[in-house]
Tab-separated table of C-alpha atoms in Angstrom:
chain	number	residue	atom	x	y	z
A	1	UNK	CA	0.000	0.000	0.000
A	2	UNK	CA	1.548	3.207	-1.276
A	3	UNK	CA	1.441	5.737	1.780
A	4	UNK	CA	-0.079	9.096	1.173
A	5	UNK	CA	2.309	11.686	2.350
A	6	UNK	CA	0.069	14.391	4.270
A	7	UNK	CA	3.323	15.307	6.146
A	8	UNK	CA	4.377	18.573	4.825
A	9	UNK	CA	4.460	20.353	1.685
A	10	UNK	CA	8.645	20.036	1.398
A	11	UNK	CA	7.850	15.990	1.086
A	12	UNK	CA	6.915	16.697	-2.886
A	13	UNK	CA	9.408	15.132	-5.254
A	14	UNK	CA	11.165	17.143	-8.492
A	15	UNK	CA	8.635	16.309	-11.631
A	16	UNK	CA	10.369	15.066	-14.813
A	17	UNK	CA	10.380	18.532	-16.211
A	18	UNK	CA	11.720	20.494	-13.138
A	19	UNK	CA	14.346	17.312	-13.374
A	20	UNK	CA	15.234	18.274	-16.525
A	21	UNK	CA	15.511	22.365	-16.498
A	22	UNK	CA	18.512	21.315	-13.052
A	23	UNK	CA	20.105	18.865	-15.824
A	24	UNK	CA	20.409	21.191	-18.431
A	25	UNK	CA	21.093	24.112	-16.133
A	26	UNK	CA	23.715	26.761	-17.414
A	27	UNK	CA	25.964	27.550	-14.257
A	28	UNK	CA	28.663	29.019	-12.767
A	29	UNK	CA	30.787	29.922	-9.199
A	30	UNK	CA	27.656	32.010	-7.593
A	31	UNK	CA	30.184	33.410	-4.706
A	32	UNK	CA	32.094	35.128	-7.729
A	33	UNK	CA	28.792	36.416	-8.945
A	34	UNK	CA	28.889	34.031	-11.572
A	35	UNK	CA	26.059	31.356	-11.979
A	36	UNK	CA	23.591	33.034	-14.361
A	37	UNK	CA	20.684	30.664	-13.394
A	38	UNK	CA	21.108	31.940	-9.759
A	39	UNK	CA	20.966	35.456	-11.174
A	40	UNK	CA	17.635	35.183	-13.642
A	41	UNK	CA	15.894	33.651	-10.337
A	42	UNK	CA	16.913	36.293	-8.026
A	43	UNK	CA	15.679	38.392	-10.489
A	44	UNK	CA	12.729	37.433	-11.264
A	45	UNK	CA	11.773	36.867	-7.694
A	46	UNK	CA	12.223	40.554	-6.901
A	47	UNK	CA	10.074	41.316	-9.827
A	48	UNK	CA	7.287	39.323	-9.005
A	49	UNK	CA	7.815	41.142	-5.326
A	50	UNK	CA	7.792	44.309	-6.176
A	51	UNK	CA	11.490	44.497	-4.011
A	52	UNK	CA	14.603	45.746	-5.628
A	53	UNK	CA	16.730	42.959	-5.458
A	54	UNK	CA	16.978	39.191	-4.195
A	55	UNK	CA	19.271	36.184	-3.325
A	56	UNK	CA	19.042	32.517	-3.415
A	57	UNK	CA	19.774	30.465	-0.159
A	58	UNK	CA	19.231	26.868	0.798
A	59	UNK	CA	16.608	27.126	2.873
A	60	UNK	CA	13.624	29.613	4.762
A	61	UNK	CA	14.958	29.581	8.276
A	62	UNK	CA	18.007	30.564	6.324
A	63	UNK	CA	16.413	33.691	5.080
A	64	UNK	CA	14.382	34.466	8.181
A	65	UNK	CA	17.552	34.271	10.470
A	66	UNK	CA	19.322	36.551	7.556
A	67	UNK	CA	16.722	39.105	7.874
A	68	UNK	CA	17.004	39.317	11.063
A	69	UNK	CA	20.953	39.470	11.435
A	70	UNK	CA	19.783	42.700	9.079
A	71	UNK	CA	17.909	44.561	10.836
A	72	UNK	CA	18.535	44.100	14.794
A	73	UNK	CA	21.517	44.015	17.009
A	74	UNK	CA	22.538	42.541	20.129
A	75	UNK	CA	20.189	42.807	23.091
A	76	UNK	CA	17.636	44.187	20.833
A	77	UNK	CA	13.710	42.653	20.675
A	78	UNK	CA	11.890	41.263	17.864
A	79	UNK	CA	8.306	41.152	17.549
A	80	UNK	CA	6.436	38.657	16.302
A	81	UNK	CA	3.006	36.029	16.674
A	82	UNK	CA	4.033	34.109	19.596
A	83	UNK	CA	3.146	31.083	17.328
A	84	UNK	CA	6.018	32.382	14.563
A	85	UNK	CA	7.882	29.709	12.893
A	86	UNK	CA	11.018	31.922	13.631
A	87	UNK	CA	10.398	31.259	17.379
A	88	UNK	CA	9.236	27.386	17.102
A	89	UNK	CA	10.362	25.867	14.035
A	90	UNK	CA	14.374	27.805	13.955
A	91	UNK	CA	16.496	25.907	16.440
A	92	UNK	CA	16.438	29.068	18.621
A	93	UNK	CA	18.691	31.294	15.730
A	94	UNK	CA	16.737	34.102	16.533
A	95	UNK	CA	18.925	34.381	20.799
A	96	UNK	CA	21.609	31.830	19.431
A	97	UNK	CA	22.589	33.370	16.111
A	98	UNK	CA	22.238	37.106	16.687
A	99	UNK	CA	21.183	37.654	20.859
A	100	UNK	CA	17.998	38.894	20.258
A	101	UNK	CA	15.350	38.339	22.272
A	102	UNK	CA	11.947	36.908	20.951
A	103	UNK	CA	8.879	39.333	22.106
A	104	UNK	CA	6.381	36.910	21.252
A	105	UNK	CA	2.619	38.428	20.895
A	106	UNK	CA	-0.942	36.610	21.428
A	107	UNK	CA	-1.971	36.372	17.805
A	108	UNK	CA	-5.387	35.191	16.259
A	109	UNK	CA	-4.330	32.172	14.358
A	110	UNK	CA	-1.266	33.991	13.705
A	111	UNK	CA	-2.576	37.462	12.574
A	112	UNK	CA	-1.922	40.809	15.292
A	113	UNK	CA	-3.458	43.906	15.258
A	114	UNK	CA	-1.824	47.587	14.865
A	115	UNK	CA	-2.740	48.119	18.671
A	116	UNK	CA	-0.755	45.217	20.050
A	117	UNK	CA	2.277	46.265	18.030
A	118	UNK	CA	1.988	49.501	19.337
A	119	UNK	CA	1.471	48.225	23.146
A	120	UNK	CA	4.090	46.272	22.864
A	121	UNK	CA	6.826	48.475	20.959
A	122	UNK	CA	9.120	49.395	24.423
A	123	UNK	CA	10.650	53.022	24.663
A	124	UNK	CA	12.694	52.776	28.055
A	125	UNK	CA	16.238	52.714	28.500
A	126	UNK	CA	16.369	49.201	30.890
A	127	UNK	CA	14.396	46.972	28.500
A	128	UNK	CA	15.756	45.526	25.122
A	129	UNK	CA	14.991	47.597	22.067
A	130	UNK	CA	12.366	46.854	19.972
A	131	UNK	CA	13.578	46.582	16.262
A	132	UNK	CA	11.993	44.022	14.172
A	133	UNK	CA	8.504	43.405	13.423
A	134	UNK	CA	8.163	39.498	11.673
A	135	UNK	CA	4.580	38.761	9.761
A	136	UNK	CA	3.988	35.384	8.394
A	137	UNK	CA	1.452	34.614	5.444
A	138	UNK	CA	0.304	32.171	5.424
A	139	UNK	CA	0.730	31.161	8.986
A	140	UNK	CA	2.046	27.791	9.715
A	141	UNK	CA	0.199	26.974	13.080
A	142	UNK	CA	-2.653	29.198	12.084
A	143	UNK	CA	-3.599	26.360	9.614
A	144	UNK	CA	-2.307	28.131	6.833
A	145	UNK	CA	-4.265	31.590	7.708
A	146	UNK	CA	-3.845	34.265	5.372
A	147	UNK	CA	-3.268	37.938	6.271
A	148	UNK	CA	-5.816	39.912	4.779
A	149	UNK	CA	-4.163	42.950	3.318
A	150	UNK	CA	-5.547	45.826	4.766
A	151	UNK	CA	-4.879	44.441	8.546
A	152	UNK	CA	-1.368	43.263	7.054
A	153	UNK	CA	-0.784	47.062	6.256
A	154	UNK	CA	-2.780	48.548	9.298
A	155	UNK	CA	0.025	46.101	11.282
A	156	UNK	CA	2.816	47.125	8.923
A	157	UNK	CA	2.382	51.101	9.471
A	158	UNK	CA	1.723	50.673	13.553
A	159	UNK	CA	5.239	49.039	13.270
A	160	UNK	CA	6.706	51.844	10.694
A	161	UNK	CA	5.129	54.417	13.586
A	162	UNK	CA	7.328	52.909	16.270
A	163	UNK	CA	10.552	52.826	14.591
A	164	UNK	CA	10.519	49.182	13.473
A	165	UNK	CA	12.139	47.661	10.205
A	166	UNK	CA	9.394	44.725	8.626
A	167	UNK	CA	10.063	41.261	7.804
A	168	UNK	CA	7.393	39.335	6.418
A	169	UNK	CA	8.027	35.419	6.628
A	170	UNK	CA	6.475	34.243	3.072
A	171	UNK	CA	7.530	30.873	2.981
A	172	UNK	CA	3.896	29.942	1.576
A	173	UNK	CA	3.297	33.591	0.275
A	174	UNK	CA	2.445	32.417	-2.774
A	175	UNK	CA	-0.503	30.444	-1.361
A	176	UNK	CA	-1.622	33.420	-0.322
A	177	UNK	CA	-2.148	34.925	-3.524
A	178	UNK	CA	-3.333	31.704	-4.753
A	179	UNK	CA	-6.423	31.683	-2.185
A	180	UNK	CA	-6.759	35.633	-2.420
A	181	UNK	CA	-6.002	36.717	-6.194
A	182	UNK	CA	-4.307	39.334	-4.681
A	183	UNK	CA	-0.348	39.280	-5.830
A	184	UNK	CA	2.127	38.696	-3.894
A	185	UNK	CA	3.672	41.799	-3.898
A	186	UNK	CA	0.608	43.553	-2.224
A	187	UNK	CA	2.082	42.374	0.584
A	188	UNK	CA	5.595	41.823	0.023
A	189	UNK	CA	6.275	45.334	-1.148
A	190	UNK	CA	5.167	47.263	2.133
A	191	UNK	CA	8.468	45.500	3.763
A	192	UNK	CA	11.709	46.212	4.355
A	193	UNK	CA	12.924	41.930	3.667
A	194	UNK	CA	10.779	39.206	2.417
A	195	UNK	CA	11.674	35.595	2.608
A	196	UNK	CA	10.144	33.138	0.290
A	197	UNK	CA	10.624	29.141	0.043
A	198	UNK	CA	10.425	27.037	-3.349
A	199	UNK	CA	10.663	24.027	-1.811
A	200	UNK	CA	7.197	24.052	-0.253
A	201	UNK	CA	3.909	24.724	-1.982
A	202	UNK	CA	5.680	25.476	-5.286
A	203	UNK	CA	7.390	21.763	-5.069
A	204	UNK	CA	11.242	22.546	-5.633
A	205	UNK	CA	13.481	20.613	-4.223
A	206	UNK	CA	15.899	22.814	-1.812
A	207	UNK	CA	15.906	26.797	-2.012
A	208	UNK	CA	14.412	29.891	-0.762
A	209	UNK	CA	14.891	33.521	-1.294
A	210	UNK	CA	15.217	37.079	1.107
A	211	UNK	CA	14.080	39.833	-0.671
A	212	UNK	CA	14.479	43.566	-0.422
A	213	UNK	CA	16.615	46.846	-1.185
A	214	UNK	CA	19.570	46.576	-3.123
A	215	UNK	CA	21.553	47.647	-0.082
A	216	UNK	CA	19.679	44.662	2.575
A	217	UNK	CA	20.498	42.315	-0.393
A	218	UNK	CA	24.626	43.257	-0.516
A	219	UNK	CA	24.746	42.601	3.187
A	220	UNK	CA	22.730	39.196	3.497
A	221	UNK	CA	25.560	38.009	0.774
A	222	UNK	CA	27.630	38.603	3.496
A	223	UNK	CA	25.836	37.112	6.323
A	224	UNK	CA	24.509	34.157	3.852
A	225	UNK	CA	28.309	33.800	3.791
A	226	UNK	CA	29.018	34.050	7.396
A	227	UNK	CA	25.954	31.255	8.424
A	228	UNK	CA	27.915	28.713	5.332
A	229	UNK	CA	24.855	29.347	2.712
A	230	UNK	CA	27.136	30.891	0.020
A	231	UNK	CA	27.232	27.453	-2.527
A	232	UNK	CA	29.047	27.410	-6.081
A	233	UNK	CA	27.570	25.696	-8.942
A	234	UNK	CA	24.284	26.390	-7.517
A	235	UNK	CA	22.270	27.147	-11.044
A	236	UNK	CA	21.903	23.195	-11.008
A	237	UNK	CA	19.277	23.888	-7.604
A	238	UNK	CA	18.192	27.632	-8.194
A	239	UNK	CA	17.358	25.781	-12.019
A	240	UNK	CA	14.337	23.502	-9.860
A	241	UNK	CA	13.007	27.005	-8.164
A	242	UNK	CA	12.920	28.743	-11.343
A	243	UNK	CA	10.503	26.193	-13.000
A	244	UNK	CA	8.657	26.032	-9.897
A	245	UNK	CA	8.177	29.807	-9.705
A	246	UNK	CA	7.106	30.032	-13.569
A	247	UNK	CA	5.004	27.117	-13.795
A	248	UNK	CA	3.556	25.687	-10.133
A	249	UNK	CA	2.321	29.581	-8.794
A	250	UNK	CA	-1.062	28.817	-10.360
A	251	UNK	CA	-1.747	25.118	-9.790
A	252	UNK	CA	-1.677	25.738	-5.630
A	253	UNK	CA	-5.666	26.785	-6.356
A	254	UNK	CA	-5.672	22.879	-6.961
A	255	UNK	CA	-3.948	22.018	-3.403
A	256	UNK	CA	-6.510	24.319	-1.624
A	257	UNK	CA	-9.206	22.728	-3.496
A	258	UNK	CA	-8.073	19.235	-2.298
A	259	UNK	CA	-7.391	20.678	1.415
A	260	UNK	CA	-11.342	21.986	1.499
A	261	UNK	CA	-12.377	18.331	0.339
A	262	UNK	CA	-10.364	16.614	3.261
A	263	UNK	CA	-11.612	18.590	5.520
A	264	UNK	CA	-14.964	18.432	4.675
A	265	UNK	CA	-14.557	14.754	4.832
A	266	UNK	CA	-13.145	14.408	8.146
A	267	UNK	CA	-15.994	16.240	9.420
A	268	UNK	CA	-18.287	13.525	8.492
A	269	UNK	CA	-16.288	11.267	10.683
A	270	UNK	CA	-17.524	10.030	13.984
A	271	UNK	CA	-14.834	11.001	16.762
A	272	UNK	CA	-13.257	13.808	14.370
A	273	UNK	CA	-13.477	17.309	15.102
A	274	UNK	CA	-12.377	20.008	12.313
A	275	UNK	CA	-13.869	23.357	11.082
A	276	UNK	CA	-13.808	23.125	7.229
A	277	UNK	CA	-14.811	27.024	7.086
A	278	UNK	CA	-10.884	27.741	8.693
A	279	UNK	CA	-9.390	25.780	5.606
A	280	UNK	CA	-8.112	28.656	3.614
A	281	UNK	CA	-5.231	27.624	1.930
A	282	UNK	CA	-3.575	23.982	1.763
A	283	UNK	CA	-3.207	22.372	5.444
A	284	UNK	CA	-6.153	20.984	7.382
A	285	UNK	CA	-6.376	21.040	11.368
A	286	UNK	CA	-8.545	18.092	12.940
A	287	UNK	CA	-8.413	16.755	15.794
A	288	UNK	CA	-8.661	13.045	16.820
A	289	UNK	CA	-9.901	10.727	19.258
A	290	UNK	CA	-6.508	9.659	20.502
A	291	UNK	CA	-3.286	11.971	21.506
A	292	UNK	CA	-1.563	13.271	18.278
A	293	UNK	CA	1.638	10.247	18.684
A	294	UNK	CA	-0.962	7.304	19.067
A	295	UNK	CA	-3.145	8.818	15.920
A	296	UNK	CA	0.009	9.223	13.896
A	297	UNK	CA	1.223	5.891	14.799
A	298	UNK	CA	-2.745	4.567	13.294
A	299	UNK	CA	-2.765	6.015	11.068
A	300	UNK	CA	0.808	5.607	9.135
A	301	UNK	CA	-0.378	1.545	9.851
A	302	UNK	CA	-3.293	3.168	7.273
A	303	UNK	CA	-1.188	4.476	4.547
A	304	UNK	CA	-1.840	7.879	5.256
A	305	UNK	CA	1.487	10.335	6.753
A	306	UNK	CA	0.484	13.341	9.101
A	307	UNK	CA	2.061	15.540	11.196
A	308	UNK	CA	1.055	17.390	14.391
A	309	UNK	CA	-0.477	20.827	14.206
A	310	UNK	CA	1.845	21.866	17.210
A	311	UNK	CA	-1.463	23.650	18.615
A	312	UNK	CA	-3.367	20.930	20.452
A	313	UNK	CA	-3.047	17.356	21.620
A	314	UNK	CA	-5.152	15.838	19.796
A	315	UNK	CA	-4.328	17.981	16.731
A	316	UNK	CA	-3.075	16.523	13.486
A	317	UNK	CA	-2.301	18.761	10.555
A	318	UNK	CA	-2.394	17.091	6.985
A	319	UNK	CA	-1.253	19.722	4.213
A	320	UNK	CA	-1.626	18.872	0.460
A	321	UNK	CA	0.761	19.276	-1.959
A	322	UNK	CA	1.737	18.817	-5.635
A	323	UNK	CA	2.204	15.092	-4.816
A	324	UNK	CA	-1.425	14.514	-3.613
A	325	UNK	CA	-3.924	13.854	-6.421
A	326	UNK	CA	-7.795	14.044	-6.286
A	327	UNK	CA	-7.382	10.241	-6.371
A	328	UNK	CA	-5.213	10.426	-3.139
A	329	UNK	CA	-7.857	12.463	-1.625
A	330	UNK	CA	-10.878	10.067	-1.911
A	331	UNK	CA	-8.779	6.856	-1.079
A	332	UNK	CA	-7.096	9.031	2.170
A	333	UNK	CA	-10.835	9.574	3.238
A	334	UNK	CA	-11.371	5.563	3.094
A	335	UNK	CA	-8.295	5.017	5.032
A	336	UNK	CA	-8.682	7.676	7.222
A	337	UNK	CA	-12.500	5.840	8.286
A	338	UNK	CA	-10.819	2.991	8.576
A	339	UNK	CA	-8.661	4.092	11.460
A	340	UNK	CA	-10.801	5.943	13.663
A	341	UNK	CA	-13.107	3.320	13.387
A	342	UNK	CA	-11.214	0.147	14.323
């Protein structure tokens, strides 16, 4: 029985035609400035962000710990969801990597309003400085919750008010624009440094991308440098995240349609709570009869991969991807029955 890999979206394998545009890529030494399928991608990257410039590192907690090595200093504060992926999901770079401290904030499913930024924004001389404001859209451990714009840019100009620089974690930004049709530079463009992974919804194999001014972008070479990210013949990678940025972008509509049919399914099942209205973009919150471990465990014995939500017990996330057909979806739902029932 061939599992189905509900997982993660960074579980997706390269398809034939991604394999072939990394065969056939033209490359060079990208810490001389030289690998001219690095260069096209960091282009068009900024483009489609509406930022000045871009560059290519191996992975998103790579370009969120850049940012921040950016834009704060020792003993200063960032500011973030108190469910950010930079505080849960980053080995602790944020204190270890650059001795900031995390200020983390009571979010709605990851989302904060311009009066909590500006509460918590400190002025006095004893406390750490506040310098960094982090968004992330979507939000992991929000179930994939999108920022609507106009409270992304309310939150964004409370933060500009108090002196902070902007980060906006977009590792799934383009599922954002996906669920929205808004583009993904409405929101990327009202920061200071965007960071963007290929190798999730998009389906590349390794990559992601900080974006920002010309000037941010000169000094994370340098600090991609310092943290071992600076790679050589790299066009043969960047190659799999250019496909993926010119030809996946449009087919996520597909994952969120398969994510609102899961989770419309599990809430026909006995012993299975989840709120299909929350499913906005591709991962699906539910939560089980038994403690997240033992329903793994069960399930896996079922065919069918999940991870935990990280926001509950009993709370199993199950995000669709580029590897998870319409097909997968009906026979998960089978298997699924199968294992809360016996």
């Amino acid at each position: 029985m061939k599992p189905i890999d509900f997982r993660s979206d960074t579980v997706t394998k390269p398809t034939p035609a991604m394999r072939r545009a990394m065969a056939e890529a033209e490359v060079g030494d990208d810490i001389y400035g030289e690998d001219p399928t690095a260069r096209r991608l960091e282009e068009r990257i900024a483009e489609k962000l509406g930022l000045q410039a871009a560059l290519f590192v191996p992975s998103g907690t790579q370009a969120n710990q850049i940012a921040i090595g950016l834009h704060c200093r020792l003993g200063d504060e960032i500011l973030a969801d108190a469910n950010s992926h930079i505080f849960h999901y980053e080995s602790g770079g944020v204190s270890g990597l650059w001795g900031v401290q995390p200020g983390g904030l009571p979010g709605d499913r990851g989302l904060l309003t311009p009066e909590q930024v500006t509460a918590a924004v400190r002025t006095d001389f004893i406390s750490p400085r506040s310098r960094l404001l982090s968004l992330e859209n979507t939000h992991n451990r929000g179930g994939g919750k999108v920022w609507p714009l106009e409270r992304f840019r309310a939150v964004v100009e409370a933060g500009r008010k108090a002196g902070l620089a902007i980060h906006l974690d977009g590792a799934r930004l383009f599922n954002a624009a996906a669920a929205t049709g808004t583009p993904a530079s409405a929101w990327a463009s009202l920061t200071d440094t965007t960071a963007v992974c290929f190798s999730k919804g998009l389906g590349a194999p390794v990559g992601s991308a900080i974006v920002g001014s010309k000037e941010h972008i000169a000094e994370a070479r340098r600090l991609r440098k310092r943290l071992g990210g600076a790679m050589r013949q790299v066009g043969i990678i960047a190659a799999g995240a250019l496909h993926a940025l010119e030809h996946h972008v449009e087919r996520l509509a597909e994952d969120h349609a398969h994510a609102r049919r899961l989770a419309a399914g599990l809430a026909e099942m006995p012993g299975v709570t989840v709120d299909a209205s929350q499913v906005e973009t591709n991962m699906v919150f539910a939560d089980f009869p038994l403690p997240v471990q033992e329903m793994q465990a069960k399930l896996a014995a079922h065919g069918v991969l999940c991870g935990s939500s990280g926001v509950g017990p009993r709370s199993v996330r199950l995000v669709t991807h580029l590897d998870v057909s319409s097909a997968d979806i009906d026979e998960a739902l089978v298997r699924i029955r199968r294992a809360v029932s016996g």
